[in-house]
Coordinates of C-alpha atoms in Angstrom, one line a residue:
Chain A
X7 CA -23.5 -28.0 2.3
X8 CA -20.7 -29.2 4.0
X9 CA -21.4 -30.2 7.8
X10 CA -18.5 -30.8 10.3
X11 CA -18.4 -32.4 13.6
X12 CA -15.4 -31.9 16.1
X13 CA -12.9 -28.7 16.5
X14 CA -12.9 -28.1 12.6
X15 CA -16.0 -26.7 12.5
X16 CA -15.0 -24.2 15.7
X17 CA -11.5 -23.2 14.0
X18 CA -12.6 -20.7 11.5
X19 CA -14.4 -19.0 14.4
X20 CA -11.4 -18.6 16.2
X21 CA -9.3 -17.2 13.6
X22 CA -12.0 -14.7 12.7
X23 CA -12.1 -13.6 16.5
X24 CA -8.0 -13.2 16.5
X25 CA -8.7 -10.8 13.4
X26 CA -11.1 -8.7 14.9
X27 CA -8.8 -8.5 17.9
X28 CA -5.9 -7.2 15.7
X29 CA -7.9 -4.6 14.6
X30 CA -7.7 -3.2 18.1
X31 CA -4.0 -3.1 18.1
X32 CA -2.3 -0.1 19.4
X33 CA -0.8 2.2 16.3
X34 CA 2.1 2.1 17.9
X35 CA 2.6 -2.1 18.6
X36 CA 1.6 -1.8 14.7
X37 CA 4.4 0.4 13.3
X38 CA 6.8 -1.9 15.3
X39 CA 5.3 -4.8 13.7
X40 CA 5.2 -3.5 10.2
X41 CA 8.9 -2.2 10.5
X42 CA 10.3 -5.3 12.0
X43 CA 8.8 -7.6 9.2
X44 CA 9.7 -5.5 6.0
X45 CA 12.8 -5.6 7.3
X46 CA 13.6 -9.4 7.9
X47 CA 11.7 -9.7 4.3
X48 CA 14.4 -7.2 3.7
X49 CA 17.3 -9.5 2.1
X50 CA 15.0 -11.3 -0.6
X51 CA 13.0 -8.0 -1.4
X52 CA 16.6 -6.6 -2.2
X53 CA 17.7 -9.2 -4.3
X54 CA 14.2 -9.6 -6.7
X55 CA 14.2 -5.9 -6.3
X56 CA 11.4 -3.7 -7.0
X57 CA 12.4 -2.7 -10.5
X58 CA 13.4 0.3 -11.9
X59 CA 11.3 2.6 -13.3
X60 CA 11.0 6.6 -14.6
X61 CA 9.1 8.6 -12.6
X62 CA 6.1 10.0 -13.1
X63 CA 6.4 13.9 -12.7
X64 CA 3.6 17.2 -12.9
X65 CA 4.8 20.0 -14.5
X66 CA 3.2 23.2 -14.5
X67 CA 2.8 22.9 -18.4
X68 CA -0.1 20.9 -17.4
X69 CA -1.7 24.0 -16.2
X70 CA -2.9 26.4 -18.8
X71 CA -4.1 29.8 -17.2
X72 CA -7.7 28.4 -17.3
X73 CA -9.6 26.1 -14.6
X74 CA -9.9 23.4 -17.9
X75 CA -6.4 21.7 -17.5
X76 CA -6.3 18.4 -18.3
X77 CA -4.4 17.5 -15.3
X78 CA -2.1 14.3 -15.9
X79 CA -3.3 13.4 -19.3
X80 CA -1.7 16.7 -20.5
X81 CA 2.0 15.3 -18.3
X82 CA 5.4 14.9 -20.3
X83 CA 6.4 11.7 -20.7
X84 CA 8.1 10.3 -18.1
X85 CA 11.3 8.4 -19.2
X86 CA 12.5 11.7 -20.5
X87 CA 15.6 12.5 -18.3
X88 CA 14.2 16.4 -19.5
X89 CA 11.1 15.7 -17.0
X90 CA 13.3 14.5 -14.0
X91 CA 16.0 17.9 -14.3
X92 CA 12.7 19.8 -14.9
X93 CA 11.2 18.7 -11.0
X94 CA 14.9 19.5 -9.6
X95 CA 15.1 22.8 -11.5
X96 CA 11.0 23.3 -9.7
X97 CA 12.0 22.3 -6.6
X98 CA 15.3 24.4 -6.1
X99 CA 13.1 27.3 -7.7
X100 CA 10.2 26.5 -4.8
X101 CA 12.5 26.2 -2.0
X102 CA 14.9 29.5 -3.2
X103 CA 11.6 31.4 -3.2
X104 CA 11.1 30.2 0.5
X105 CA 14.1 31.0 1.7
X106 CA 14.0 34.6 -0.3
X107 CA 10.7 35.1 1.9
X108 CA 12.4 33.4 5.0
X109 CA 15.3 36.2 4.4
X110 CA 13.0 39.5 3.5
X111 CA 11.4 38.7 7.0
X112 CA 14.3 38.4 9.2
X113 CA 15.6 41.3 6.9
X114 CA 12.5 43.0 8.5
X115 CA 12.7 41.8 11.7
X116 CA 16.6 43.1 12.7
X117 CA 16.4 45.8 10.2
X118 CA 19.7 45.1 8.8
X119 CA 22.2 42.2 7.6
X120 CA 20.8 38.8 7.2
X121 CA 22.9 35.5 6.6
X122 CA 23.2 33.9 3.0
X123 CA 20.7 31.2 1.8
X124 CA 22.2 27.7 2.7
X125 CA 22.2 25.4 -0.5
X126 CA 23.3 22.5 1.2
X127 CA 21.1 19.5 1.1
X128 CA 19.6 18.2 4.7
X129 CA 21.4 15.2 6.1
X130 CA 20.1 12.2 4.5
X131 CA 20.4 8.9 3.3
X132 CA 19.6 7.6 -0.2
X133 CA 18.0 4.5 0.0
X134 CA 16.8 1.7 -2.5
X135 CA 13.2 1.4 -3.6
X136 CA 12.7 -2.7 -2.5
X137 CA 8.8 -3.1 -2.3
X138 CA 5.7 -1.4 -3.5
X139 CA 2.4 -1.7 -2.1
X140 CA -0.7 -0.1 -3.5
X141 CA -4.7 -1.2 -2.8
X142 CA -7.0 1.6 -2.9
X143 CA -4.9 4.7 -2.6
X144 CA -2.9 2.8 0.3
X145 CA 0.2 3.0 -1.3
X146 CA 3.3 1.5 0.9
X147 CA 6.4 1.6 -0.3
X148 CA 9.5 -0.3 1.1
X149 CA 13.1 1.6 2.0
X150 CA 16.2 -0.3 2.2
X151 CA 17.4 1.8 4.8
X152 CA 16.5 1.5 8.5
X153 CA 17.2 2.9 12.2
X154 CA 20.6 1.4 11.6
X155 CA 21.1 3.9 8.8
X156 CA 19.3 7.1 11.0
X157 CA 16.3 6.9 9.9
X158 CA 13.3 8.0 12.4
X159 CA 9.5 7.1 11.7
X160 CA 7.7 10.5 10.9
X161 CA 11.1 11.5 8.9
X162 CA 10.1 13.2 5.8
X163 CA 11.0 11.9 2.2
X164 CA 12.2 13.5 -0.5
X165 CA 13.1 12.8 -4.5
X166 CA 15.4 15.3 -6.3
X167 CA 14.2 17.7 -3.8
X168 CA 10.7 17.6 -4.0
X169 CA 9.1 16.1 -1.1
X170 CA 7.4 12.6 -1.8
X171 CA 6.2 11.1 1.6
X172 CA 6.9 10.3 5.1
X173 CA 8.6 7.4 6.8
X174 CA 5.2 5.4 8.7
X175 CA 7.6 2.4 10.1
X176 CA 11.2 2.2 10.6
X177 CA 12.9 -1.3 11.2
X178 CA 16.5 -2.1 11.9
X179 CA 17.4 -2.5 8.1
X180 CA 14.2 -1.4 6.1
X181 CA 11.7 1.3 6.5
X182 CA 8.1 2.0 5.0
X183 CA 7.2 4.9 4.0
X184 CA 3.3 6.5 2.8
X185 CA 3.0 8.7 -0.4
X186 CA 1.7 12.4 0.3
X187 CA -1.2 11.1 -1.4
X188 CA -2.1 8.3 1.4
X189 CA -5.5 9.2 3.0
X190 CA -3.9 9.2 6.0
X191 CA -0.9 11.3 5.6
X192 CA -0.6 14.9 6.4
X193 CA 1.6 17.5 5.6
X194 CA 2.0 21.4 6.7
X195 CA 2.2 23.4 3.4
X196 CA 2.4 26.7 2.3
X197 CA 1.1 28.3 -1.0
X198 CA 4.3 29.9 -2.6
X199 CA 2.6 33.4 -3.7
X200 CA -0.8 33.5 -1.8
X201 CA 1.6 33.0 1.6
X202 CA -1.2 31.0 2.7
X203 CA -0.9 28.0 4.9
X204 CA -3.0 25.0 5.6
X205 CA -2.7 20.9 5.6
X206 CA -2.1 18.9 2.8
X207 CA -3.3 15.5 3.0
X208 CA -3.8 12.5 0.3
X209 CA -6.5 11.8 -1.0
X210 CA -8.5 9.3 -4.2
X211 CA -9.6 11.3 -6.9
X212 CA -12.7 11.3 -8.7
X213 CA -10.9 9.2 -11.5
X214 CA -9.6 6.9 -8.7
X215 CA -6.0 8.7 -9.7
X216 CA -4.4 9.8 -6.1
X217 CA -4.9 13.3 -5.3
X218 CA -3.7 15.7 -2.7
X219 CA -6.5 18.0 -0.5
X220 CA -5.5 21.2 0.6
X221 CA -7.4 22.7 3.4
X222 CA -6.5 26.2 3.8
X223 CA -8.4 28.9 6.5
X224 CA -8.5 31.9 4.9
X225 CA -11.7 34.8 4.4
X226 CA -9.7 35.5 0.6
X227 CA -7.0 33.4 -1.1
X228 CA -6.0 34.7 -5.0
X229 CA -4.9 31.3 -6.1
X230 CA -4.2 30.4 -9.7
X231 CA -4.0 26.9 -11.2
X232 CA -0.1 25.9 -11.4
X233 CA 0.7 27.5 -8.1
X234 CA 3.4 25.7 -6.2
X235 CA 3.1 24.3 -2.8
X236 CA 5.3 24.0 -0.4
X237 CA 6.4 22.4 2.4
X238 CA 5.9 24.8 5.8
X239 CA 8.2 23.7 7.9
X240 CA 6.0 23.6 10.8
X241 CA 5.1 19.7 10.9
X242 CA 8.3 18.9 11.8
X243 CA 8.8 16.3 9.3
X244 CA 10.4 18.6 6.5
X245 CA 12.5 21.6 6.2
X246 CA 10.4 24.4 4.9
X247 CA 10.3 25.2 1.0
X248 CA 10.5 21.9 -0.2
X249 CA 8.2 21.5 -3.2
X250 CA 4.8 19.2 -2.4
X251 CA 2.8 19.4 -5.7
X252 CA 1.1 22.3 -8.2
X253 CA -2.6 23.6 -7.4
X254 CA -5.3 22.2 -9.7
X255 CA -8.5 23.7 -8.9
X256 CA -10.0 24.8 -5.7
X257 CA -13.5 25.4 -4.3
X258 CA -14.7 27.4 -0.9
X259 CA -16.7 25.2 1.5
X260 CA -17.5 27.9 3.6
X261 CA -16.7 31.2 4.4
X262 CA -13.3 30.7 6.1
X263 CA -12.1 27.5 4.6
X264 CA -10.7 26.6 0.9
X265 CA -10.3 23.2 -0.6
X266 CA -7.8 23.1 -3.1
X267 CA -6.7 20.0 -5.1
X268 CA -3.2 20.1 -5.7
X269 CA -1.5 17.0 -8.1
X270 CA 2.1 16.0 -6.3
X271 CA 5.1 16.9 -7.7
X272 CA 5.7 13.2 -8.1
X273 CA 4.8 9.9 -7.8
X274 CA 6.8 7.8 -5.3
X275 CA 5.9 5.1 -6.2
X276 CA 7.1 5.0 -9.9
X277 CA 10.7 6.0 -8.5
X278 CA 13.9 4.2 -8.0
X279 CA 14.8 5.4 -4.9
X280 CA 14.4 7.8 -2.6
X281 CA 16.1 10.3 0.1
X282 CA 15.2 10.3 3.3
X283 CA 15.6 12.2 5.5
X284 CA 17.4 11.4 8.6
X285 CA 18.7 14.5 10.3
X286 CA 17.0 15.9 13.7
X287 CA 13.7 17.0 13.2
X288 CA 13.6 20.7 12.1
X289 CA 12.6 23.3 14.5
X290 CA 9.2 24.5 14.9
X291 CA 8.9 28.0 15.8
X292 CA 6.3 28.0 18.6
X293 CA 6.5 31.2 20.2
X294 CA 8.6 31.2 23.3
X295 CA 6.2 31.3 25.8
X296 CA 8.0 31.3 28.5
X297 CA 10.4 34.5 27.5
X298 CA 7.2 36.2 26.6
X299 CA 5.8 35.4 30.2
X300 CA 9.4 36.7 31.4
X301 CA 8.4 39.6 29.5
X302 CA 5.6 40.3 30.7
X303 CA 6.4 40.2 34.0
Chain B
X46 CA 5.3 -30.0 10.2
X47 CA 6.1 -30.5 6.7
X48 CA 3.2 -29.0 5.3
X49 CA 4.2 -25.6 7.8
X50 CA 7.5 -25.7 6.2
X51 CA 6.3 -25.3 2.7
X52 CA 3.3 -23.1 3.5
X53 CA 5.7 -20.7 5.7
X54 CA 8.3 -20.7 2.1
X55 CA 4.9 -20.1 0.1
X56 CA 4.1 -17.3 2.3
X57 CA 7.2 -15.5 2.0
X58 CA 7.3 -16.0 -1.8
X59 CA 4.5 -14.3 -2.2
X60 CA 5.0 -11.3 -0.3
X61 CA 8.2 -11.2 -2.2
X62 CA 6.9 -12.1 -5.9
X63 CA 4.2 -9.6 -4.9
X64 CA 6.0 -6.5 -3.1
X65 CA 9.0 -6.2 -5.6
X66 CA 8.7 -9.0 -8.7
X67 CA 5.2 -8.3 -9.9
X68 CA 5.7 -4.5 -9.9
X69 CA 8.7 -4.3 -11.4
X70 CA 7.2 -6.7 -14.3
X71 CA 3.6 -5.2 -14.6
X72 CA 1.9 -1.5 -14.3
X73 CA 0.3 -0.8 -10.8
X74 CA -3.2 -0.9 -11.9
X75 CA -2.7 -4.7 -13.2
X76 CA -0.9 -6.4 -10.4
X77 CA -3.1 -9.2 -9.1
X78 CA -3.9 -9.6 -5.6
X79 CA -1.4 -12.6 -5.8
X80 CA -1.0 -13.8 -2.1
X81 CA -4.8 -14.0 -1.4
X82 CA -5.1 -16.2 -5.1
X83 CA -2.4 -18.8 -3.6
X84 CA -4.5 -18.8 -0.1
X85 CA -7.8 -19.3 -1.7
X86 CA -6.7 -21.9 -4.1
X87 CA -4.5 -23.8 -0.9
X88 CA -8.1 -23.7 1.2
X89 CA -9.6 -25.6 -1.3
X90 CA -6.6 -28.2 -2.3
X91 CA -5.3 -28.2 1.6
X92 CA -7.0 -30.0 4.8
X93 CA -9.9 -27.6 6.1
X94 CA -7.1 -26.6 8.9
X95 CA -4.4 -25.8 6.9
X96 CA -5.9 -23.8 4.5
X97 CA -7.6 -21.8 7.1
X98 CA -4.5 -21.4 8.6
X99 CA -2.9 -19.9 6.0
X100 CA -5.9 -18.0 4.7
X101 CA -5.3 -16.3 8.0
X102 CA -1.6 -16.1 8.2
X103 CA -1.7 -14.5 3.7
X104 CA -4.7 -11.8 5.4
X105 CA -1.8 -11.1 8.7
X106 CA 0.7 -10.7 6.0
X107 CA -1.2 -8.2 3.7
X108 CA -1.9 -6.0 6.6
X109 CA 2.2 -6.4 8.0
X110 CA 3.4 -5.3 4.8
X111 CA 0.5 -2.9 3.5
X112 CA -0.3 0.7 4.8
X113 CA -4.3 0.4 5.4
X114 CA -5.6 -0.1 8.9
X115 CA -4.2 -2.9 10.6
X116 CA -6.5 -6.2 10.9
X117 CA -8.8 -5.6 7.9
X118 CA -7.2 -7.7 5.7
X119 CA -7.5 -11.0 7.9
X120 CA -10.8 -9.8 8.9
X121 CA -12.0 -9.9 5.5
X122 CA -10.0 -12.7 4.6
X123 CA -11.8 -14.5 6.8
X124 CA -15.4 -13.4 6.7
X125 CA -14.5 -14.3 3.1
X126 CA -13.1 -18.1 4.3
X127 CA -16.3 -18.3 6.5
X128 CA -18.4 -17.6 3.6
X129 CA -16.6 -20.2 0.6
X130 CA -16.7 -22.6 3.6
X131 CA -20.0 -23.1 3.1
X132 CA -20.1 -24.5 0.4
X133 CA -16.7 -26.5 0.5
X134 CA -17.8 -29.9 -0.4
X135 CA -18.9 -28.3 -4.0
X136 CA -15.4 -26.5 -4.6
X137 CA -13.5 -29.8 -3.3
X138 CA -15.7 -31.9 -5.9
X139 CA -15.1 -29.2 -8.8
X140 CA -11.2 -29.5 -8.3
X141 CA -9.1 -27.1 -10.2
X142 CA -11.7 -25.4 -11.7
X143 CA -13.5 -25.2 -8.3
X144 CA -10.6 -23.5 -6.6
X145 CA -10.1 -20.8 -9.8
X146 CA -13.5 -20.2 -9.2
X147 CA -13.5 -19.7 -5.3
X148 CA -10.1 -17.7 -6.0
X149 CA -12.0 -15.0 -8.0
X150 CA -15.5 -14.7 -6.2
X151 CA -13.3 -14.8 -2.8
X152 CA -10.8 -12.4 -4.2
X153 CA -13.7 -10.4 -5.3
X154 CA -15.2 -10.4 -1.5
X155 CA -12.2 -9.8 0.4
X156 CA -12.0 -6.8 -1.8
X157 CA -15.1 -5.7 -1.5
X158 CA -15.2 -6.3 2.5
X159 CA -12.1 -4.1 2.9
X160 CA -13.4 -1.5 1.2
X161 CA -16.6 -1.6 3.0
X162 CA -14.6 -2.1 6.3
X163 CA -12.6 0.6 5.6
X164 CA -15.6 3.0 5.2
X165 CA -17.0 1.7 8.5
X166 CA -14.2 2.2 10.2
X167 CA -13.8 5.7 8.2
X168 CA -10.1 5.0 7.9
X169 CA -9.5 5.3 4.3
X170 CA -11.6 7.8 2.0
X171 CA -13.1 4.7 -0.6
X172 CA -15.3 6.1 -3.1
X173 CA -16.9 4.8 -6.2
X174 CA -13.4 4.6 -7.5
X175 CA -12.7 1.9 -5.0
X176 CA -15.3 -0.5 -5.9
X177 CA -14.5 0.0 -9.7
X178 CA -11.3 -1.0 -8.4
X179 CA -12.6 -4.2 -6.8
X180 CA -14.4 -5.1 -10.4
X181 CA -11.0 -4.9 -11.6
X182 CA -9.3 -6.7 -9.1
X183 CA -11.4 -9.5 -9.6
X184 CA -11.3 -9.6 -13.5
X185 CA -7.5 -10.0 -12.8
X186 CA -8.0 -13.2 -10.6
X187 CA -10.3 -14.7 -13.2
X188 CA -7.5 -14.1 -15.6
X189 CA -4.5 -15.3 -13.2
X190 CA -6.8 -17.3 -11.2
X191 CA -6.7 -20.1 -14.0
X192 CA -3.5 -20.9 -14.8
X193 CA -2.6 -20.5 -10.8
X194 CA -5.0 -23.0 -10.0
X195 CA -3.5 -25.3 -11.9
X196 CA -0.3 -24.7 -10.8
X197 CA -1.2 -24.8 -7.4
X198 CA -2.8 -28.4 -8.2
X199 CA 0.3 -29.7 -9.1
X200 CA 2.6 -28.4 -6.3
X201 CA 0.2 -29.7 -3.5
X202 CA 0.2 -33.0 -5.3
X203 CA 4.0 -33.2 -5.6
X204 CA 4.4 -31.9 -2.1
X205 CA 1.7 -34.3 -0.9
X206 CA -0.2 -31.8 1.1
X207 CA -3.4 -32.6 -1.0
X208 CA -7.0 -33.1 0.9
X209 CA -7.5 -37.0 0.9
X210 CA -10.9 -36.6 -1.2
X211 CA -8.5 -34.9 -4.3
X212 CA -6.0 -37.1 -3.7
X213 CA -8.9 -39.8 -4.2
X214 CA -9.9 -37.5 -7.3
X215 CA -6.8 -37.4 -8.7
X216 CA -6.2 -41.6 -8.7
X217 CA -9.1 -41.6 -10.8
X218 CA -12.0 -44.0 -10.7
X219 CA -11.5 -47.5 -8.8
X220 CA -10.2 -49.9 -11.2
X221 CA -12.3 -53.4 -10.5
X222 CA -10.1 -56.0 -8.6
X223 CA -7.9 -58.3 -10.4
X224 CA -8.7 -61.9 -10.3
X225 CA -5.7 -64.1 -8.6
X226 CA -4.1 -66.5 -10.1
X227 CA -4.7 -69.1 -7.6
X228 CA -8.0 -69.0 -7.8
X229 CA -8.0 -69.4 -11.5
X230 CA -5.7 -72.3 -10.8
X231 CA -7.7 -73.6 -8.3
X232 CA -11.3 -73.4 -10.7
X233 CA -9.1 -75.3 -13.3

């Protein structure tokens, strides 16, 4: 055994009360901290660079029409440029069927013309995938693109469409961002044809492989394995329609709530770089109390 | 101050070998826990309060750059520190192989720690995955842990930051004194 005399033997005490003290940091203090130091690392994470490599995509062909898919085992290779055109293809095909729905229900609601579907993409900013972090289904991975580029914390993330993640911390010239399969990420989403919305939110699987959880509040939901899911707009991180992931399974807990796993589109962290997101965040329709107190008056 | 100025480069070759070399170079699920290898390896080579220090400043790092709950990785860092500290005069007299060996058990620990932290603290949803996970982890670090060590052995020695009792180690075993010439001269 080793026996000190003097300050040494006080110092590690000391450090170990300093760490327990930073685990009562404020969230916020931390996401300043966080975004301030990936981007002064910014400059020699850029130059190493985080490599290049294909991304790993879900297709619907890994769900057969039974409960039995074999999940990402049964995924396309992913070098294949075919894979990568396949997600865009999905994810213009996920957010057209939104904004068909969007359309029928305005169509409904003025009983006569409604405008044309927009195809523009959101304002953005394509940014360089410079560090990747993953312990335990805490993935992080570093942007180079920070405030000085527009980019907000809380902004959503996309990859050929399909949305990937959120922005957690935003420094001048760098920005981190969490997977939508981080435990502690959440994300409004909608099911494309059981028009059922709930919360999305990461989670491990039982293979350790990252997993999405969708909790949805519902007394019946007709939901078949391969259904898309979407983005609902009403988390005010992403525009609505943008593709999240395909349904794997699901079980009822109780009598009003579903769990459904759903495998993301794509994994973030095997990309080269991502969009994000940078314009104002999109409108949530929250009825207009006031007008309807006007009303009511 | 000279041994801040290398640690503080060390430091920020890590995070930077670690955050965008390793993955680029190796699949996610085989990327050694590289920055808390170097710290456990520099708490054994280093003075007691440098490589605390640093043990401390790897853990601040980790959580700064990593998306878990902020603190647990220096506060299992150095529960992990307190723990290897205990038995410091073994590791010290072991040398190399003492500081591979504290690199993986400590590895190992830290990893273990966060997890169970993390499931105090119900911040991150850590099932049985997560421990296979840490087995994992720490079969890594006694795979890199070995050649790091070594490594490691050498750089503190050139960069004279060594512990005086390695240093000692390193000179090998006191060579008897020579006789002087003048007192042979002075027998004759």
């Amino acid at each position: 055994m080793s026996y000190r005399t003097g300050r040494t033997r006080y110092d590690v005490w000391v450090y170990l009360a300093l760490a327990a003290l930073l685990t009562l940091l404020p969230g916020g203090a931390v996401r300043a901290m966080r975004g301030h130091a990936l981007s002064a690392l910014q400059p020699l994470l850029s130059v190493s660079g985080a490599g290049e490599r294909p991304a790993t995509l879900s297709t619907p062909a890994a769900f057969p029409n039974t409960n039995t898919s074999a999940g990402r085992d049964a995924m396309p290779a992913a070098s294949q440029p075919n894979a990568t055109a396949f997600l865009e293809l999905q994810a213009q095909i996920a957010r057209l069927r939104e904004e068909k729905n969007a359309l029928r229900r305005q169509l409904e609601a003025i009983g006569g013309t409604a405008g044309a579907a927009s195809d523009a993409p959101p304002p953005g900013v394509w940014a360089r995938l410079i560090a990747r972090r993953e312990v335990f289904g805490d993935a992080l991975l570093g942007l180079e693109a920070g405030t000085q580029d527009g980019v907000r914390e809380g902004a959503g993330v996309l990859y050929r469409g399909a949305a990937v993640g959120r922005v957690v911390s935003a420094g001048p010239r760098a920005c981190s961002i969490a997977p939508v399969t981080h435990p502690g990420l959440r994300v409004a989403a909608r099911l494309v044809n059981a028009r059922a919305e709930g919360l999305l939110s990461g989670s491990p699987g039982e293979d350790g492989a990252p997993r999405c959880v969708l909790d949805v509040y519902a007394r019946e939901l007709q939901v078949q394995p391969g259904e898309q899911v979407v983005t609902s707009g009403l988390d005010g991180c992403f525009p609505p329609g943008r593709l999240l992931g395909y349904v794997k399974d699901l079980k009822r807990v109780d009598e009003m709530r579903w769990s459904l796993t759903v495998l993301p589109a794509c994994d973030a962290a095997a990309t080269e770089g991502l969009y994000v997101l940078t314009g104002a965040a999109p409108e949530v329709p929250w009825p207009e109390l006031n007008r309807a107190r006007t009303a009511g008056r | 101050m000279r041994a801040f100025f290398w640690l503080s480069l060390l430091l920020i070759g890590v995070a930077v070998v670690q955050d965008a070399l390793l993955p680029s170079l190796l699949p996610a699920e085989w990327i050694p826990d590289l920055g808390l290898l170097v710290a456990l390896c520099a708490l054994v080579y280093l003075p007691r309060e440098a490589g605390v220090a640093f043990v401390f400043a790897v853990g601040l790092q980790a959580d700064l750059l990593g998306a878990g709950p902020f603190g647990h990785w220096t506060l299992s860092c150095m529960i992990t520190v307190t723990v290897l500290l205990s038995i410091e005069r073994e590791w010290v007299a072991a040398g190399a192989a003492g500081a591979w060996m504290a690199a993986t058990l400590g590895t190992g620990l830290a990893h273990g720690l966060y997890v169970l932290l993390g499931r105090l603290w119900g911040a991150n949803a850590a099932g049985q995955a997560a421990f296979a996970q840490v087995g994992w982890v720490t079969l890594y670090a006694l795979v890199f842990g070995a050649p790091l060590a070594w490594a490691f052995a050498e750089f503190f020695a050139w960069m004279g930051l060594l512990r005086p009792a390695l240093i000692e180690k390193r000179r090998g075993p006191a060579r008897p004194p020579r006789r002087r010439a003048t007192a042979r001269v002075a027998r004759s």
